[in-house]
Tab-separated table of C-alpha atoms in Angstrom:
chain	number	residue	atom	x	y	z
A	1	UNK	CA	-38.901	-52.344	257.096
A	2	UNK	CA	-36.857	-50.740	260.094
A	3	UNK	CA	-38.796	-50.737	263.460
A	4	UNK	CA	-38.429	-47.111	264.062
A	5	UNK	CA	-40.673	-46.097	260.708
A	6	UNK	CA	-43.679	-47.632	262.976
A	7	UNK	CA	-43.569	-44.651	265.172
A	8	UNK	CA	-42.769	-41.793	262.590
A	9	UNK	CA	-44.914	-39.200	261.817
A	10	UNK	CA	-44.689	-39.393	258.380
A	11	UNK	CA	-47.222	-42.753	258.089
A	12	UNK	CA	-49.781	-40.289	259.129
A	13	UNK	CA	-49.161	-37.778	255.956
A	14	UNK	CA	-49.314	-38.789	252.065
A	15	UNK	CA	-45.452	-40.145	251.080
A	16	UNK	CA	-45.575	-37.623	248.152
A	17	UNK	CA	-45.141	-35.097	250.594
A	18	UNK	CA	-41.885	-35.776	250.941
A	19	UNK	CA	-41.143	-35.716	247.159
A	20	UNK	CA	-41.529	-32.856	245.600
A	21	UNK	CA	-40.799	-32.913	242.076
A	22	UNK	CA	-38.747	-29.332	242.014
A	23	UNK	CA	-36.884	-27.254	245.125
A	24	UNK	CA	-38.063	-24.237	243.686
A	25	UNK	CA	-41.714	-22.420	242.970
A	26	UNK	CA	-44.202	-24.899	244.824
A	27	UNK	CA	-41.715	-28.044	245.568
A	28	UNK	CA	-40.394	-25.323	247.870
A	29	UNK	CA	-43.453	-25.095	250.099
A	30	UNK	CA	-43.787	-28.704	249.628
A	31	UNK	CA	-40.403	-29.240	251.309
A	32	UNK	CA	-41.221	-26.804	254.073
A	33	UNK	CA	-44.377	-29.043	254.715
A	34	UNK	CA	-42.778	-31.831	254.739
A	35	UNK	CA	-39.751	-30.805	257.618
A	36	UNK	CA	-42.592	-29.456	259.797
A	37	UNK	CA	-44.043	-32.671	259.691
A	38	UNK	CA	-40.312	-34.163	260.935
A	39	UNK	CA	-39.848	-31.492	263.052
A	40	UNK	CA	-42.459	-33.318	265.829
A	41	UNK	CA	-41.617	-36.807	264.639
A	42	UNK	CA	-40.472	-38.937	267.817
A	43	UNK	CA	-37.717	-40.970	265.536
A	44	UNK	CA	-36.410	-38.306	263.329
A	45	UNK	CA	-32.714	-39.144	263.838
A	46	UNK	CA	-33.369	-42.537	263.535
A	47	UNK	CA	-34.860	-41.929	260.121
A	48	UNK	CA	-31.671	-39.324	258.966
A	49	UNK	CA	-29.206	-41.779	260.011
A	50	UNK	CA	-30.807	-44.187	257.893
A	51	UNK	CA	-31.015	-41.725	255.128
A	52	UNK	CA	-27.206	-40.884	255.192
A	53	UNK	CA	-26.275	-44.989	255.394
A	54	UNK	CA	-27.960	-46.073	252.404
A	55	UNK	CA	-27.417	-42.483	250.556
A	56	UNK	CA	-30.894	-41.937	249.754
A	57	UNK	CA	-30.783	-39.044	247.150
A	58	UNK	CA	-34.338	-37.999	246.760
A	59	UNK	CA	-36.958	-36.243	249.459
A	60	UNK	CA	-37.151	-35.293	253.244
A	61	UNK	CA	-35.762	-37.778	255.296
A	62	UNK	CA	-35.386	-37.147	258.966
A	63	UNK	CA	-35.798	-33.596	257.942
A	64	UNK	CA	-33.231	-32.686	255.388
A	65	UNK	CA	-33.667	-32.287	252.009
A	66	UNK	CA	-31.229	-33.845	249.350
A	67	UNK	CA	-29.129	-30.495	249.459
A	68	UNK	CA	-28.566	-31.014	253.069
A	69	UNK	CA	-28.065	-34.209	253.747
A	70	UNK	CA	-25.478	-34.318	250.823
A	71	UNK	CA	-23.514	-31.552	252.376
A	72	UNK	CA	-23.924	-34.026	255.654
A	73	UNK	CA	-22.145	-36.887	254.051
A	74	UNK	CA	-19.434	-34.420	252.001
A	75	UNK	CA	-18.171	-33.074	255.719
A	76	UNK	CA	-18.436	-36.899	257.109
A	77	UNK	CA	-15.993	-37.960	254.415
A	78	UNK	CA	-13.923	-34.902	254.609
A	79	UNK	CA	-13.548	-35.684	258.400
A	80	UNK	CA	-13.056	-39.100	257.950
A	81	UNK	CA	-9.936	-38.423	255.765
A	82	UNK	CA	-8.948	-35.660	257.991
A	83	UNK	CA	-8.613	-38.105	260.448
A	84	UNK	CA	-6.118	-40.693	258.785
């Protein structure tokens, strides 16, 4: 377990919060629920930058969905190659 996840937000809130099973209908409200609850949590970078190293492809990390945070990683790569 990484040190920061002591001091996030999210150990207050039930983890399937963070998991909805569909982005659309209900899962879509359950996502919004879920990024308020990141939006005050005091090591919410910590926990995206984790999400983008190990690629974690399912729920609301550091307050991105999997949409977003795979967008993240396609524009890291794209500047990575840009740059060689």
């Amino acid at each position: 377990m990484e040190r920061w996840t002591q001091d996030a937000a999210c150990t207050e809130v039930d983890p399937e919060l963070f998991f909805p099973v569909s982005a659309l209908g209900p899962g879509a409200a359950q996502t919004q629920r879920a990024k308020e609850v990141c939006a005050r949590c005091p090591v919410r970078a910590q926990c995206l930058g984790w999400a983008l190293e190990t690629r974690q492809r399912a729920g609301v990390w550091g307050g991105t969905d999997e949409k977003e945070r795979a967008t993240m990683l396609r524009r890291r790569a794209t500047a990575g190659s840009a740059a060689s």
